[in-house]
Short mmCIF file of C-alpha atoms in Angstrom, two decimals:
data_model
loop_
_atom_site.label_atom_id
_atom_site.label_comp_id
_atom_site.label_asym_id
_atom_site.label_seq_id
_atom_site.Cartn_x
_atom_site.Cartn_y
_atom_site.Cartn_z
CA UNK A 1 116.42 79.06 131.46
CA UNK A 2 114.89 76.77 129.07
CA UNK A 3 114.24 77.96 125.06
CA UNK A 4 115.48 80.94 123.87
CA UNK A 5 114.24 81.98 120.33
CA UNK A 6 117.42 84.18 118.38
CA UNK A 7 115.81 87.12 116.68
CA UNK A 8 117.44 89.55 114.12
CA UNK A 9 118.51 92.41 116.59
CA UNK A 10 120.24 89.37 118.39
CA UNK A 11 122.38 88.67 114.80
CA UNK A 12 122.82 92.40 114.18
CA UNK A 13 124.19 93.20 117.49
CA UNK A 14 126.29 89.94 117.35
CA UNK A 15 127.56 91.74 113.44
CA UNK A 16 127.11 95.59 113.64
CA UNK A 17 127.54 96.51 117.53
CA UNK A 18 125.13 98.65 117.22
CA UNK A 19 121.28 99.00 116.61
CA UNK A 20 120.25 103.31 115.96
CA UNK A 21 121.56 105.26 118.82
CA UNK A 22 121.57 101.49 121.12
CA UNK A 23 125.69 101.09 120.62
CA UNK A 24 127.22 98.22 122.59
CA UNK A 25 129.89 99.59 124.47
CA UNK A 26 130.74 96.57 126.58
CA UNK A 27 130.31 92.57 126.66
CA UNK A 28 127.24 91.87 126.91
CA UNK A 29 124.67 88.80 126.82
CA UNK A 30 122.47 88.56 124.40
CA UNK A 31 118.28 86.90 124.22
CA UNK A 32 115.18 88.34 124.53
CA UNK A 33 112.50 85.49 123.30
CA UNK A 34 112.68 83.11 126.14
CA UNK A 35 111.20 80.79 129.08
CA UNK A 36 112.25 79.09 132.05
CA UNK A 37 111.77 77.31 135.41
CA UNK A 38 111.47 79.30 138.43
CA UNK A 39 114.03 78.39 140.88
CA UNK A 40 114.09 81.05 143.59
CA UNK A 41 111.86 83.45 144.03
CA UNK A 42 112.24 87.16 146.60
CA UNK A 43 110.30 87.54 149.91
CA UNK A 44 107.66 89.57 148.30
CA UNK A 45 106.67 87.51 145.03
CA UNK A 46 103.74 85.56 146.17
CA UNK A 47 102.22 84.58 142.31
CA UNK A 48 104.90 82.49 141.47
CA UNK A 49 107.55 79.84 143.49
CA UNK A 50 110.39 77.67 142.35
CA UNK A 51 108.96 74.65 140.01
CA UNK A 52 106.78 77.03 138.16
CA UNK A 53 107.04 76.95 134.02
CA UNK A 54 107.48 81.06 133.17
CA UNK A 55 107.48 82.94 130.01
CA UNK A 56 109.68 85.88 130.40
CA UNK A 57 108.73 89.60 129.03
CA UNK A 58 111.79 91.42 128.88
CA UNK A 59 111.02 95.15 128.53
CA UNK A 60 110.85 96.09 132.45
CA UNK A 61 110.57 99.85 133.38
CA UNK A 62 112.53 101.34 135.73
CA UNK A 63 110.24 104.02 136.80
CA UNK A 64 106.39 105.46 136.71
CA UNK A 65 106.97 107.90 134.30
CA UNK A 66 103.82 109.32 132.08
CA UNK A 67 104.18 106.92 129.70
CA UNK A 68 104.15 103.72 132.19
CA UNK A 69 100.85 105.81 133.99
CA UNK A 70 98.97 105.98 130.52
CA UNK A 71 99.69 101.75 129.57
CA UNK A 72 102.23 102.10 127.00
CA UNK A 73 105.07 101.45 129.42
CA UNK A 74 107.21 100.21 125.99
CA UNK A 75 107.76 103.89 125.38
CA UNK A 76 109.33 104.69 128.82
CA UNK A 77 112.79 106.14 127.66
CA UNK A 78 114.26 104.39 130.97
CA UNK A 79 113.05 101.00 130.45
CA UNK A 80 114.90 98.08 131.17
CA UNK A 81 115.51 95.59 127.87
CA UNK A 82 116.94 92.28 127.64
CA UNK A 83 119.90 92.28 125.27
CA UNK A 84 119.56 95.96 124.56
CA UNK A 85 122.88 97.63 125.59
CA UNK A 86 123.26 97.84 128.02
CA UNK A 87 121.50 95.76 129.52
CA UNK A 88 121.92 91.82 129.58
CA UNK A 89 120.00 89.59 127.75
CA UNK A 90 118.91 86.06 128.88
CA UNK A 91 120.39 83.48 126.71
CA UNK A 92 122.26 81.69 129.66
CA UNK A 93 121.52 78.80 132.01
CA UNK A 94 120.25 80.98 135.21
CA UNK A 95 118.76 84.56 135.47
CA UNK A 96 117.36 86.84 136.96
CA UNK A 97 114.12 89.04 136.04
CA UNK A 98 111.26 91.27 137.55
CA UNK A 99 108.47 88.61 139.08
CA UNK A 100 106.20 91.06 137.68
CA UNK A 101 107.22 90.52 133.88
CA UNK A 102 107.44 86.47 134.37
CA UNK A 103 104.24 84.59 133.28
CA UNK A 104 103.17 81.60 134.56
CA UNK A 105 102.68 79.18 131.34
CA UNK A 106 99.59 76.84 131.44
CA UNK A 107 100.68 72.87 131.39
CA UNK A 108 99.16 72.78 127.94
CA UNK A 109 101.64 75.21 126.60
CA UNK A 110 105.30 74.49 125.94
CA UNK A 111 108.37 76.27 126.73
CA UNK A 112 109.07 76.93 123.22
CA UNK A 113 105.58 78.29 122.80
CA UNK A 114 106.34 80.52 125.85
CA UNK A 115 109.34 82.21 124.08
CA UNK A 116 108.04 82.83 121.25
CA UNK A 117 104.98 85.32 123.15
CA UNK A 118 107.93 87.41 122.09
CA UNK A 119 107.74 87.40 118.63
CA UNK A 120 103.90 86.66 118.96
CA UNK A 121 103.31 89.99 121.02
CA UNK A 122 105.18 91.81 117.89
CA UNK A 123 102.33 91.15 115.76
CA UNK A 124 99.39 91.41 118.42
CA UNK A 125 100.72 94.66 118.94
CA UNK A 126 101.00 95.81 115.51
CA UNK A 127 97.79 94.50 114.50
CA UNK A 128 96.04 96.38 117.38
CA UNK A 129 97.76 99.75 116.31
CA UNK A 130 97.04 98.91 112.78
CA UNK A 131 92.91 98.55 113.60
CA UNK A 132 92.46 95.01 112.32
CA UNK A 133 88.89 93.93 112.68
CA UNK A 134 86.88 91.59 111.20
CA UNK A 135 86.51 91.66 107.18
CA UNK A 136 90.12 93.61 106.84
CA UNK A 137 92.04 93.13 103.48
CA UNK A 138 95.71 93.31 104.96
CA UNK A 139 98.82 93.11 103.18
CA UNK A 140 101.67 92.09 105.21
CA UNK A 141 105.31 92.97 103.79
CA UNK A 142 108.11 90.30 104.54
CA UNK A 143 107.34 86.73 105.34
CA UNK A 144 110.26 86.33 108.12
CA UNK A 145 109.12 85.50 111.71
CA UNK A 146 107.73 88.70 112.21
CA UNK A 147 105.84 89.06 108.98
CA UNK A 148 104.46 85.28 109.92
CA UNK A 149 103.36 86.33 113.58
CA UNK A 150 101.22 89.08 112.17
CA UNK A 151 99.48 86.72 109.50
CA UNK A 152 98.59 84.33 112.34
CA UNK A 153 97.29 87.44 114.64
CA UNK A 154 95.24 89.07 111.24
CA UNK A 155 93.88 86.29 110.44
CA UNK A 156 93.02 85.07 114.35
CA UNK A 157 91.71 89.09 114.79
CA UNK A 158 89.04 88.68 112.00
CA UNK A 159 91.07 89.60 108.84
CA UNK A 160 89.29 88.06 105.75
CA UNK A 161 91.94 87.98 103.46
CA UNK A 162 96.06 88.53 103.73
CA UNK A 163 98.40 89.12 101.22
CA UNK A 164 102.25 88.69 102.12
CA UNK A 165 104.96 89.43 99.89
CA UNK A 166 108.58 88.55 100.08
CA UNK A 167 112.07 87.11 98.10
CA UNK A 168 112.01 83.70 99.36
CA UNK A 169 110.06 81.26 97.47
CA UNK A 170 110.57 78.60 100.88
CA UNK A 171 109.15 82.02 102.97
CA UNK A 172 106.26 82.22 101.45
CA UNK A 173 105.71 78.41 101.15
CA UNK A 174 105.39 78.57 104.94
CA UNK A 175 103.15 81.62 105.33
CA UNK A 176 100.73 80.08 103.11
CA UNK A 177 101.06 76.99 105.68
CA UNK A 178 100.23 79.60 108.76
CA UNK A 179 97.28 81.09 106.92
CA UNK A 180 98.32 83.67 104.59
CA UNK A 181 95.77 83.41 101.37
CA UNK A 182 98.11 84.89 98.69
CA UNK A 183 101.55 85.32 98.28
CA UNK A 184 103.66 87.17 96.22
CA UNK A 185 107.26 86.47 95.10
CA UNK A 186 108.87 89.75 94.27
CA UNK A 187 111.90 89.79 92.03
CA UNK A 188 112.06 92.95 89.86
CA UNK A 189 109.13 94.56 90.01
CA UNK A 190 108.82 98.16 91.24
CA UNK A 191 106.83 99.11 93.91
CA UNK A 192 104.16 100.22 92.48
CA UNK A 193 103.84 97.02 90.39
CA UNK A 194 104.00 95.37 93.39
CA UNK A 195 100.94 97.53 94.72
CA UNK A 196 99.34 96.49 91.58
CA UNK A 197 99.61 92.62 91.83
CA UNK A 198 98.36 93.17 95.79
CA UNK A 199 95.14 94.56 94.81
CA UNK A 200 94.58 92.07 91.98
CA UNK A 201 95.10 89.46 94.16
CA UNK A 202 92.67 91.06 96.75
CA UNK A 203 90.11 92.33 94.29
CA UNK A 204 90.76 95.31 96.06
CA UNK A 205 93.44 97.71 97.85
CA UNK A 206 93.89 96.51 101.42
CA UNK A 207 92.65 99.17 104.35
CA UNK A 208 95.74 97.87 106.36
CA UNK A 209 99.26 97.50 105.39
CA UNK A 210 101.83 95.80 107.93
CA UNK A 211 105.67 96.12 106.80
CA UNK A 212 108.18 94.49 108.47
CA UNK A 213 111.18 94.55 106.65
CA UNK A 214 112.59 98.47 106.90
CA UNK A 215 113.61 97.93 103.34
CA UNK A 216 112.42 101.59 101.30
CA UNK A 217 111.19 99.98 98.39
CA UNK A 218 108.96 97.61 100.61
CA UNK A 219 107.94 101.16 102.74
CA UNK A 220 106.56 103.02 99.17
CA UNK A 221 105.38 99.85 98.39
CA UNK A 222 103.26 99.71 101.53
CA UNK A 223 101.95 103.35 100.72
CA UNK A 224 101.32 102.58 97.03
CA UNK A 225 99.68 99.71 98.18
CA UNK A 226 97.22 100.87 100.79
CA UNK A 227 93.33 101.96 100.28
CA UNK A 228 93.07 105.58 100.71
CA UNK A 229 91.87 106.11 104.20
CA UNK A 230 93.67 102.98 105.73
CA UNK A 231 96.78 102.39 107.54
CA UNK A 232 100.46 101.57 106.70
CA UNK A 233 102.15 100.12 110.46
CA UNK A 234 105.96 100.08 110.21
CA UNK A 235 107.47 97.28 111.86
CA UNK A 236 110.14 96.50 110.30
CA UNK A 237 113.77 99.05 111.11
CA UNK A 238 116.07 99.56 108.33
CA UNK A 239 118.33 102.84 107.71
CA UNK A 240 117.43 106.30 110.00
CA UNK A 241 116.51 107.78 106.58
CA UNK A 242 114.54 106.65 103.95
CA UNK A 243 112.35 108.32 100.88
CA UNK A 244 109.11 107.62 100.85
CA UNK A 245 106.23 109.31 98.56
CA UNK A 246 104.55 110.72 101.59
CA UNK A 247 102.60 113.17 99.55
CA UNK A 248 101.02 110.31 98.07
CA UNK A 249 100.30 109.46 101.66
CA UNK A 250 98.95 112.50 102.46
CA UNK A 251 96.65 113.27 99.94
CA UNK A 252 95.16 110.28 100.47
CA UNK A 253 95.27 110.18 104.38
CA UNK A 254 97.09 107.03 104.61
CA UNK A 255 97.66 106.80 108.37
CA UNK A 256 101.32 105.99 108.76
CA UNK A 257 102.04 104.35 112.46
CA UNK A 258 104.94 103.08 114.43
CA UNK A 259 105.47 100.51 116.90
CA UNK A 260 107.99 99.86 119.14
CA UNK A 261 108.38 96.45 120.47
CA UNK A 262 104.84 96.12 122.46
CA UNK A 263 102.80 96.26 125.56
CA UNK A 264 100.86 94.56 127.75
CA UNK A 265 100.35 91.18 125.56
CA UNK A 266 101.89 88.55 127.26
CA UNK A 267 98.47 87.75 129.00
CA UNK A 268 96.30 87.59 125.93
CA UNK A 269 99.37 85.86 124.06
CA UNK A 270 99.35 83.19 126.79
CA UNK A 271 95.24 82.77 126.95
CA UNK A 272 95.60 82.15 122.64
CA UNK A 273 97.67 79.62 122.81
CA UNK A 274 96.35 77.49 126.14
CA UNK A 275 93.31 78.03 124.43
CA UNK A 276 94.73 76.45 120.66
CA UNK A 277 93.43 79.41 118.62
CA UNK A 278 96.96 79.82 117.12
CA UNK A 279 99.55 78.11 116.93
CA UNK A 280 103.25 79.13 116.42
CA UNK A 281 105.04 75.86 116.77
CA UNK A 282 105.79 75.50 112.75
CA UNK A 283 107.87 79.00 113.30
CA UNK A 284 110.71 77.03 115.06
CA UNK A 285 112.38 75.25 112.12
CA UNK A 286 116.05 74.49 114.10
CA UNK A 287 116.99 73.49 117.45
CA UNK A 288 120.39 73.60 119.22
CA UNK A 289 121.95 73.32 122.91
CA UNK A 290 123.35 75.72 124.43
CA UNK A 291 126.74 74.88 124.08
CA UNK A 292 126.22 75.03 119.79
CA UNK A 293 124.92 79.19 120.23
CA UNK A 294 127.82 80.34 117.66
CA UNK A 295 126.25 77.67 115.33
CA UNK A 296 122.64 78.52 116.00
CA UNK A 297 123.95 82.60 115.11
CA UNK A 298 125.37 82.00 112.05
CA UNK A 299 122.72 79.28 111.15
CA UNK A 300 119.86 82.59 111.78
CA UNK A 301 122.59 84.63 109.63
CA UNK A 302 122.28 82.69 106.85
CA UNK A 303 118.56 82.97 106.74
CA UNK A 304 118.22 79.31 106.79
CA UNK A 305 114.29 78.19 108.31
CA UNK A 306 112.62 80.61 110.02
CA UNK A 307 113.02 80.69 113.48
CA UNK A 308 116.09 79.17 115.70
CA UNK A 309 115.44 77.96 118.86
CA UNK A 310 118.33 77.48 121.61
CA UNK A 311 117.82 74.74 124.96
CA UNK A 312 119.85 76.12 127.82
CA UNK A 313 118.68 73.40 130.35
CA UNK A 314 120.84 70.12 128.95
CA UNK A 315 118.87 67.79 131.38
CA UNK A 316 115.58 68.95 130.21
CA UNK A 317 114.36 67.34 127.31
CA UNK A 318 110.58 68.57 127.58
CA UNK A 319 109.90 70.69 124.39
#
């Protein structure tokens, strides 16, 4: 293994034990944004052989079930997840992964670009099942990684303006540096003034919503918020229940979607960054080795940067 990005489950696992009905019921490793060297391969891989630069997928299903037969093999209740109990993660100096779901990395890409296809596929795949298309007004909710990812994939998809909202003041600061073309620093507003201040800053209400933060004021905001007609994609998890004016929804036939994790991106994640048309490398604000991983947690705890990158191969110094 090479880079392995931390992402929030990683942290809340690390805290909580538990994501939903995903309890961790013994040790476990965690990582799921990463990249590697190939350095053995089995008797019937014949794409790939030791020496080759890899970015690693790591939802793998365990079966052809209808879900895997229809392309949205992320939905396959048996699938196999890196640091998703209980299953191992990959934040560890050798291991071991379906050929299938490792992707060989151009030379012009990096191995920190090739973990973050993780995060990147988060917002390809939201923005597909959100409709973006050239000329969308899109308001993205939360300006962490994930919120970022999907203002570089709006904007790459044809998006003509984005709005992003969030606490941080630094946050936004660096989505306005990966495209975003208004921000919004909310403090005490409600949600609907926060609805308000989107469309004035878009001249209009946005057809497509993206939220990734799970927080319910940010979900009514995202429905207050959205043209009647368009689409609200939830991205972001936060408590089983929340209340939401989904009457207001309704009436207006908001389209409210779901995603979970994502689906055959790695390829077109790979061919947009070999090919420069976006670039994640200002996500990865702090580096550590290996050995420093309970620094690197608690440094992603604190909220400090945006995202923290860990190098499990000490005598490679390539980025």
């Amino acid at each position: 293994m090479h880079s392995v990005g931390i992402c929030g489950s990683d942290v809340h696992y690390w805290q909580h034990g538990r994501i939903g009905d995903f309890v961790v019921k013994d040790p476990m490793v965690l990582g799921h944004e990463a990249s590697g060297t190939v350095v053995k391969v089995g008797s019937g891989v014949t794409h790939l052989k030791p020496g080759d630069r890899v970015a690693i997928e790591p939802g793998v299903p365990r079966e052809m079930d209808e879900f895997c037969k229809t392309g949205r093999y992320n939905l396959s209740p048996t699938i196999f997840f890196c640091a998703t109990p209980p299953d191992n993660g990959n934040l560890c100096r050798y291991y071991k992964h379906s050929a299938s779901y490792c992707y060989k990395l151009p030379d012009n890409v990096t191995f920190e670009e090739g973990a973050l296809i993780e995060p990147l596929s988060v917002g390809i795949h939201a923005c597909k099942r959100a409709g973006v298309t050239l000329g969308s007004k899109v308001f993205v909710s939360g300006s962490g990684p994930i919120g970022l990812v999907n203002v570089l994939v709006a904007k790459m998809m044809g998006a003509s303006a984005v709005v992003i909202t969030d606490l941080s003041a630094s946050r936004l600061q660096k989505a306005k540096e990966m495209g975003a073309d208004f921000t919004i620093q909310v403090k005490n507003e409600t949600p609907q003034e926060v609805a308000s201040k989107v469309e004035s800053l878009l001249g209009c209400m946005p057809e497509i919503t993206v939220e990734c933060t799970g927080v319910q004021a940010c979900i009514q905001t995202g429905i207050y918020a959205t043209r009647s007609g368009g689409t609200l994609v939830l991205v972001g998890l936060g408590p089983d229940m929340v209340t939401v004016p989904i009457v207001n929804a309704a009436v207006r036939e908001v389209d409210i979607r779901g995603i979970f994790r994502y689906c055959n991106t790695w390829p077109v994640a790979i061919a947009l960054l070999a090919s420069k048309r976006i670039n994640v490398k200002p996500l990865v604000t702090h580096r550590f080795p290996l050995e420093k991983a309970l620094e690197a947690f608690e440094t992603t705890k604190r909220g400090e940067g945006v995202k923290v990158m860990l190098k499990c191969d000490p005598s490679d110094h390539s980025p």
